[in-house]
């Protein structure tokens, strides 16, 4: 079976993707530096320990920081050869990236260059990259397809994703043996339906759904909704939310595509539902799924926010034979199951 | 007097700038990894040994690769504090960057991140960056001013310059103590009027003027002119050539600006003459200056080349009180003096 290296494998999208990789009988080696993950017993991240329990499979894990070239070399030397790498490892807090840009450029860009060099040395030239719709910047038209211009990112986090995409693109142009698939996520939410793993943000959540979850479970009193005067159905911002298990299946589809002998070069795919939901629609769906009250208050718009963003995902449907299947209700129900079963995330209380 | 660290100080623009810094009585510490420079006697680059002879000044030199964080730290610890850094150190061959993109991203982008972090640690937050008009990509209008969109670069070399500009921009937004001036060169040519230092390309020259020089001096039989059917005065490509001594003065003007207490944040300046010259005009001017014949042949256009590019330099004139003074004749006469006095560059024969 194909052997896959997953960087950032203990994280939110990483751990859910490992489940799907195991379900497809792939061999998985995961690395993570554990700066945003919790170590469980036996030196394995708690998220991946639960993945093993859920799947009955095995995840070969090494605590490795991709900024450390020696550690990375050892993974390729001792755990390889790999048929493909899925590269999640990155810092991802937009606000923090504006305050500490050099930290983001070092971690995300230098980490990726280290990884690509290690792959080259070990003749593994097959990568699926965890990119983001943020590479598009403010949408020039809707829905956003993959031909939309990229690079006008409004924050350093988004720029790191753009830069890494460009580096991989140039690499594929220079060496036709390289295959690189960029997966541009819209807004990943929800969790595995078991409620055993999910998103475990440190501190105040940066994203809407984990914030709502913490209000619903009683950890925070009230949701702040920034702007109710946008030109949208109810005045609040509209985004394309995608269930993390759909996203995980998208990664498996991309890995399979990359292993296809006829596939060549660099390609990008949007992963979303193609549907836009407003903040108030998400709140309402969450209240229904959780049977909890989610109080909210309107606040002024935040600088840099846009009214609407949603994806045209027809390229992924056509070329990856992939389509998001789960509804906003599924997303909220699964997010709530995770949150209510694990009010402190992976932290052992 | 202000103390200036110059990275890539042994290179073409670097060494000419060091002359002007010494003329303005600045204290200069230069570092260079010597991959594109020739070591002279006494462990000093031959270019900087000649700079000392020309100016009667002293250049404190260390052979340091900015990819080596420890070496870089030692420079700041032992040779600082610095009032400003001029950052030239980079690989710069466009064609090579397309073949070896990772090498360019590592050298240029990671090197710059290392430098910025070292500066932060030592509280030196004042940088003048050797950027390039290539950040503009194919011109959307002419002349190109600094408001022209950037980022649509057609090669990895250009993208590294764009990325470093963006990183410095984000750094200035995050921390108002940072001051960063991007100098976007058009086409630097010529040499110090003494003919003692000049451009010393390895292998086949990538740029027009050094190629013409090697034809004029008899090292190459003929100049290939790519395209004579562009929409320009004579059908050949038009570029904005700038004398390297004008460019060197532009750097001193930028350093002085950056030391001005009223100056804040991130700014970019075009450095060019504002004049476009065609390939045939340059050939003709060179023949006149050198009194040599420069045979040429027309070849088909090269992919990625554009008809015309020239700068609007009014911002630099207004804010830096700087303007290019030297003519295309000066550029050719000085290039020829360097070439004919040093047919093998800095190489000791």
Tab-separated table of C-alpha atoms in Angstrom, chain B residues 12-311:
chain	number	residue	atom	x	y	z
B	12	UNK	CA	28.930	44.438	-8.245
B	13	UNK	CA	26.462	46.966	-6.829
B	14	UNK	CA	27.711	46.268	-3.291
B	15	UNK	CA	31.335	47.226	-3.939
B	16	UNK	CA	30.383	50.401	-5.834
B	17	UNK	CA	28.056	51.395	-3.006
B	18	UNK	CA	30.830	50.867	-0.454
B	19	UNK	CA	32.878	53.499	-2.356
B	20	UNK	CA	30.118	56.065	-1.943
B	21	UNK	CA	29.565	55.128	1.712
B	22	UNK	CA	33.259	55.733	2.399
B	23	UNK	CA	33.151	58.991	0.448
B	24	UNK	CA	30.331	60.090	2.765
B	25	UNK	CA	32.508	59.119	5.770
B	26	UNK	CA	30.281	56.251	6.862
B	27	UNK	CA	31.917	53.368	8.735
B	28	UNK	CA	31.484	50.226	6.664
B	29	UNK	CA	31.398	46.584	7.716
B	30	UNK	CA	30.965	44.303	4.705
B	31	UNK	CA	30.062	40.619	4.632
B	32	UNK	CA	29.952	38.297	1.648
B	33	UNK	CA	29.934	34.514	1.233
B	34	UNK	CA	32.311	34.878	-1.760
B	35	UNK	CA	30.386	32.445	-3.993
B	36	UNK	CA	30.350	35.044	-6.774
B	37	UNK	CA	33.433	37.048	-5.793
B	38	UNK	CA	37.187	36.600	-6.017
B	39	UNK	CA	39.348	36.629	-2.906
B	40	UNK	CA	42.396	38.889	-3.191
B	41	UNK	CA	45.446	38.995	-0.929
B	42	UNK	CA	45.129	39.274	2.877
B	43	UNK	CA	41.767	37.465	2.973
B	44	UNK	CA	39.855	40.405	1.530
B	45	UNK	CA	37.791	40.306	-1.663
B	46	UNK	CA	39.756	41.761	-4.561
B	47	UNK	CA	36.881	44.176	-5.280
B	48	UNK	CA	37.026	45.604	-1.753
B	49	UNK	CA	40.834	45.717	-1.730
B	50	UNK	CA	40.547	47.953	-4.798
B	51	UNK	CA	37.813	50.013	-3.133
B	52	UNK	CA	40.220	50.698	-0.254
B	53	UNK	CA	42.937	51.700	-2.729
B	54	UNK	CA	40.549	54.000	-4.621
B	55	UNK	CA	39.115	55.712	-1.552
B	56	UNK	CA	41.953	55.557	0.941
B	57	UNK	CA	39.319	54.247	3.362
B	58	UNK	CA	38.938	51.013	5.272
B	59	UNK	CA	36.383	48.273	4.769
B	60	UNK	CA	36.022	45.906	7.691
B	61	UNK	CA	35.307	42.595	5.946
B	62	UNK	CA	34.090	39.206	7.201
B	63	UNK	CA	33.478	36.159	5.038
B	64	UNK	CA	30.009	35.261	6.227
B	65	UNK	CA	27.108	33.444	4.637
B	66	UNK	CA	23.813	34.891	5.832
B	67	UNK	CA	22.362	31.372	5.641
B	68	UNK	CA	24.605	30.621	8.622
B	69	UNK	CA	22.753	32.059	11.612
B	70	UNK	CA	25.701	31.635	13.962
B	71	UNK	CA	28.125	33.501	11.715
B	72	UNK	CA	25.564	36.267	11.254
B	73	UNK	CA	25.013	36.526	15.003
B	74	UNK	CA	28.775	36.905	15.532
B	75	UNK	CA	28.890	39.817	13.084
B	76	UNK	CA	26.211	41.671	15.010
B	77	UNK	CA	27.752	40.762	18.373
B	78	UNK	CA	31.350	41.609	17.442
B	79	UNK	CA	31.098	44.313	14.789
B	80	UNK	CA	27.902	46.142	15.769
B	81	UNK	CA	25.960	48.068	16.737
B	82	UNK	CA	24.906	49.151	13.251
B	83	UNK	CA	22.822	52.184	12.405
B	84	UNK	CA	21.588	50.666	9.172
B	85	UNK	CA	21.969	47.543	7.038
B	86	UNK	CA	22.161	47.577	3.238
B	87	UNK	CA	21.127	44.124	2.099
B	88	UNK	CA	22.585	43.064	-1.284
B	89	UNK	CA	23.416	39.410	-0.573
B	90	UNK	CA	21.467	37.297	-3.069
B	91	UNK	CA	21.725	35.006	-6.054
B	92	UNK	CA	20.697	36.943	-9.144
B	93	UNK	CA	20.804	34.856	-12.334
B	94	UNK	CA	17.289	34.785	-13.758
B	95	UNK	CA	17.863	31.719	-15.955
B	96	UNK	CA	19.506	29.708	-13.176
B	97	UNK	CA	16.621	30.587	-10.852
B	98	UNK	CA	14.198	28.869	-13.243
B	99	UNK	CA	16.329	25.708	-13.209
B	100	UNK	CA	17.128	25.688	-9.473
B	101	UNK	CA	14.227	27.485	-7.795
B	102	UNK	CA	14.717	25.954	-4.334
B	103	UNK	CA	18.327	27.158	-4.290
B	104	UNK	CA	17.071	30.705	-4.947
B	105	UNK	CA	14.281	30.552	-2.394
B	106	UNK	CA	16.675	29.203	0.240
B	107	UNK	CA	19.471	31.682	-0.437
B	108	UNK	CA	17.449	34.808	-0.968
B	109	UNK	CA	14.337	34.367	1.177
B	110	UNK	CA	15.764	32.352	4.084
B	111	UNK	CA	18.926	34.479	4.056
B	112	UNK	CA	16.804	37.617	4.388
B	113	UNK	CA	14.684	36.166	7.212
B	114	UNK	CA	17.892	35.236	9.071
B	115	UNK	CA	19.183	38.776	8.601
B	116	UNK	CA	15.946	40.422	9.786
B	117	UNK	CA	15.865	38.199	12.876
B	118	UNK	CA	19.495	39.007	13.708
B	119	UNK	CA	18.721	42.705	13.271
B	120	UNK	CA	15.702	42.404	15.584
B	121	UNK	CA	17.756	40.648	18.248
B	122	UNK	CA	20.310	43.470	18.135
B	123	UNK	CA	17.701	46.212	17.930
B	124	UNK	CA	18.882	47.430	14.519
B	125	UNK	CA	15.594	48.111	12.712
B	126	UNK	CA	16.769	50.080	9.746
B	127	UNK	CA	17.254	48.388	6.383
B	128	UNK	CA	17.832	49.379	2.756
B	129	UNK	CA	17.006	46.491	0.459
B	130	UNK	CA	18.451	45.766	-2.960
B	131	UNK	CA	15.239	45.046	-4.849
B	132	UNK	CA	14.543	45.074	-8.552
B	133	UNK	CA	12.118	46.393	-11.136
B	134	UNK	CA	11.440	42.733	-11.848
B	135	UNK	CA	8.962	42.801	-8.931
B	136	UNK	CA	6.582	44.691	-11.258
B	137	UNK	CA	6.358	41.833	-13.749
B	138	UNK	CA	5.317	42.751	-17.299
B	139	UNK	CA	4.502	46.502	-17.236
B	140	UNK	CA	0.813	47.391	-17.250
B	141	UNK	CA	1.714	50.991	-18.138
B	142	UNK	CA	4.812	53.090	-18.823
B	143	UNK	CA	6.725	54.702	-17.270
B	144	UNK	CA	6.475	52.372	-14.267
B	145	UNK	CA	5.973	54.197	-10.985
B	146	UNK	CA	6.002	52.697	-7.503
B	147	UNK	CA	2.194	52.373	-7.488
B	148	UNK	CA	2.369	49.836	-10.307
B	149	UNK	CA	1.088	46.436	-9.048
B	150	UNK	CA	3.822	44.060	-7.932
B	151	UNK	CA	4.090	40.283	-7.670
B	152	UNK	CA	3.391	39.036	-11.207
B	153	UNK	CA	7.033	38.085	-11.562
B	154	UNK	CA	7.905	35.729	-14.370
B	155	UNK	CA	10.807	33.907	-12.680
B	156	UNK	CA	11.843	32.671	-9.219
B	157	UNK	CA	14.599	35.284	-8.893
B	158	UNK	CA	12.028	38.060	-9.239
B	159	UNK	CA	9.644	36.287	-6.894
B	160	UNK	CA	12.303	36.115	-4.179
B	161	UNK	CA	12.689	39.910	-4.398
B	162	UNK	CA	8.903	40.330	-4.218
B	163	UNK	CA	8.593	37.971	-1.240
B	164	UNK	CA	11.365	39.719	0.678
B	165	UNK	CA	9.696	43.087	0.026
B	166	UNK	CA	6.431	41.686	1.390
B	167	UNK	CA	8.105	40.225	4.482
B	168	UNK	CA	9.738	43.595	5.213
B	169	UNK	CA	6.428	45.346	4.619
B	170	UNK	CA	4.618	43.110	7.130
B	171	UNK	CA	7.436	43.598	9.612
B	172	UNK	CA	7.043	47.392	9.389
B	173	UNK	CA	3.267	47.087	9.834
B	174	UNK	CA	3.762	44.904	12.925
B	175	UNK	CA	6.436	47.064	14.560
B	176	UNK	CA	6.488	50.835	13.936
B	177	UNK	CA	10.157	50.995	14.991
B	178	UNK	CA	11.181	49.279	11.751
B	179	UNK	CA	12.213	51.365	8.760
B	180	UNK	CA	12.680	49.641	5.430
B	181	UNK	CA	13.493	51.166	2.054
B	182	UNK	CA	13.133	49.038	-1.069
B	183	UNK	CA	15.338	50.202	-3.949
B	184	UNK	CA	13.933	48.858	-7.196
B	185	UNK	CA	16.776	48.930	-9.692
B	186	UNK	CA	16.143	49.048	-13.379
B	187	UNK	CA	19.233	47.865	-15.334
B	188	UNK	CA	22.507	48.645	-13.548
B	189	UNK	CA	25.502	48.913	-15.903
B	190	UNK	CA	28.923	50.580	-16.117
B	191	UNK	CA	31.580	50.753	-13.465
B	192	UNK	CA	33.604	53.130	-11.351
B	193	UNK	CA	35.245	55.676	-13.720
B	194	UNK	CA	38.686	54.485	-12.587
B	195	UNK	CA	38.092	51.164	-14.334
B	196	UNK	CA	39.437	49.479	-11.189
B	197	UNK	CA	36.214	47.713	-10.208
B	198	UNK	CA	33.211	46.591	-12.232
B	199	UNK	CA	30.801	43.785	-13.011
B	200	UNK	CA	32.543	40.402	-13.063
B	201	UNK	CA	30.016	37.798	-14.197
B	202	UNK	CA	30.811	34.075	-13.929
B	203	UNK	CA	30.432	32.217	-17.229
B	204	UNK	CA	28.276	33.560	-20.019
B	205	UNK	CA	26.948	36.998	-19.021
B	206	UNK	CA	23.199	37.104	-18.413
B	207	UNK	CA	22.879	40.798	-19.146
B	208	UNK	CA	23.347	42.889	-22.261
B	209	UNK	CA	26.152	45.259	-21.301
B	210	UNK	CA	28.658	42.695	-19.954
B	211	UNK	CA	27.959	40.590	-23.025
B	212	UNK	CA	28.681	43.541	-25.327
B	213	UNK	CA	31.837	44.207	-23.319
B	214	UNK	CA	33.071	40.667	-23.902
B	215	UNK	CA	32.352	40.948	-27.633
B	216	UNK	CA	34.152	44.298	-27.826
B	217	UNK	CA	37.202	42.928	-26.021
B	218	UNK	CA	37.307	39.894	-28.332
B	219	UNK	CA	36.289	37.188	-25.833
B	220	UNK	CA	33.052	36.392	-27.718
B	221	UNK	CA	32.543	36.640	-31.472
B	222	UNK	CA	29.096	38.122	-31.752
B	223	UNK	CA	26.152	39.536	-29.804
B	224	UNK	CA	22.800	37.778	-30.174
B	225	UNK	CA	19.948	40.277	-30.246
B	226	UNK	CA	16.679	38.545	-29.366
B	227	UNK	CA	13.861	40.078	-31.379
B	228	UNK	CA	13.936	42.965	-33.843
B	229	UNK	CA	10.198	43.165	-34.407
B	230	UNK	CA	9.072	44.710	-31.119
B	231	UNK	CA	6.972	47.857	-31.206
B	232	UNK	CA	9.898	50.107	-30.326
B	233	UNK	CA	11.877	52.781	-32.149
B	234	UNK	CA	14.082	50.255	-33.975
B	235	UNK	CA	12.337	46.953	-33.195
B	236	UNK	CA	14.747	45.864	-30.453
B	237	UNK	CA	13.901	45.781	-26.741
B	238	UNK	CA	14.010	49.034	-24.783
B	239	UNK	CA	15.266	49.167	-21.186
B	240	UNK	CA	16.122	51.770	-18.595
B	241	UNK	CA	19.898	51.492	-18.013
B	242	UNK	CA	21.376	53.172	-14.970
B	243	UNK	CA	25.028	53.810	-14.191
B	244	UNK	CA	26.159	51.820	-11.162
B	245	UNK	CA	27.707	54.948	-9.598
B	246	UNK	CA	24.342	56.710	-9.817
B	247	UNK	CA	22.858	53.636	-8.197
B	248	UNK	CA	25.527	53.747	-5.465
B	249	UNK	CA	24.581	57.362	-4.730
B	250	UNK	CA	20.953	56.282	-4.560
B	251	UNK	CA	21.880	53.866	-1.781
B	252	UNK	CA	23.632	56.554	0.205
B	253	UNK	CA	20.580	58.804	-0.253
B	254	UNK	CA	18.352	55.969	0.994
B	255	UNK	CA	20.563	55.309	4.032
B	256	UNK	CA	20.485	59.009	4.882
B	257	UNK	CA	16.708	59.022	4.511
B	258	UNK	CA	16.380	55.984	6.749
B	259	UNK	CA	18.457	57.712	9.442
B	260	UNK	CA	16.110	60.718	9.341
B	261	UNK	CA	14.056	60.756	12.538
B	262	UNK	CA	10.923	61.779	10.642
B	263	UNK	CA	11.081	58.804	8.312
B	264	UNK	CA	8.826	55.876	9.186
B	265	UNK	CA	7.823	52.474	7.938
B	266	UNK	CA	8.160	50.833	4.539
B	267	UNK	CA	8.743	52.673	1.253
B	268	UNK	CA	9.854	51.722	-2.231
B	269	UNK	CA	11.830	53.821	-4.718
B	270	UNK	CA	12.547	53.216	-8.374
B	271	UNK	CA	16.162	53.818	-9.334
B	272	UNK	CA	16.605	54.351	-13.060
B	273	UNK	CA	17.216	57.236	-15.424
B	274	UNK	CA	13.627	57.401	-16.670
B	275	UNK	CA	15.035	57.006	-20.198
B	276	UNK	CA	14.617	53.944	-22.381
B	277	UNK	CA	17.425	52.810	-24.689
B	278	UNK	CA	17.087	50.096	-27.309
B	279	UNK	CA	19.584	47.265	-27.706
B	280	UNK	CA	20.851	48.840	-30.920
B	281	UNK	CA	21.285	52.213	-29.249
B	282	UNK	CA	23.376	50.600	-26.519
B	283	UNK	CA	25.468	48.757	-29.117
B	284	UNK	CA	26.032	51.978	-31.011
B	285	UNK	CA	26.942	53.933	-27.866
B	286	UNK	CA	29.339	51.171	-26.832
B	287	UNK	CA	31.030	51.117	-30.229
B	288	UNK	CA	31.526	54.878	-30.023
B	289	UNK	CA	32.888	54.760	-26.467
B	290	UNK	CA	35.195	51.793	-27.057
B	291	UNK	CA	36.164	52.531	-30.659
B	292	UNK	CA	35.608	48.800	-31.202
B	293	UNK	CA	33.304	46.955	-33.523
B	294	UNK	CA	30.466	45.011	-31.865
B	295	UNK	CA	29.075	42.548	-34.420
B	296	UNK	CA	25.550	41.336	-33.723
B	297	UNK	CA	22.983	39.014	-35.220
B	298	UNK	CA	19.225	39.021	-34.842
B	299	UNK	CA	17.595	36.001	-33.238
B	300	UNK	CA	13.927	35.207	-32.599
B	301	UNK	CA	12.282	36.771	-29.549
B	302	UNK	CA	12.813	34.954	-26.255
B	303	UNK	CA	9.751	33.803	-24.303
B	304	UNK	CA	8.991	36.107	-21.383
B	305	UNK	CA	10.787	39.138	-22.821
B	306	UNK	CA	8.841	42.365	-23.152
B	307	UNK	CA	9.153	45.246	-25.622
B	308	UNK	CA	9.804	48.165	-23.297
B	309	UNK	CA	10.411	48.963	-19.651
B	310	UNK	CA	11.436	52.244	-18.100
B	311	UNK	CA	10.965	53.992	-14.782
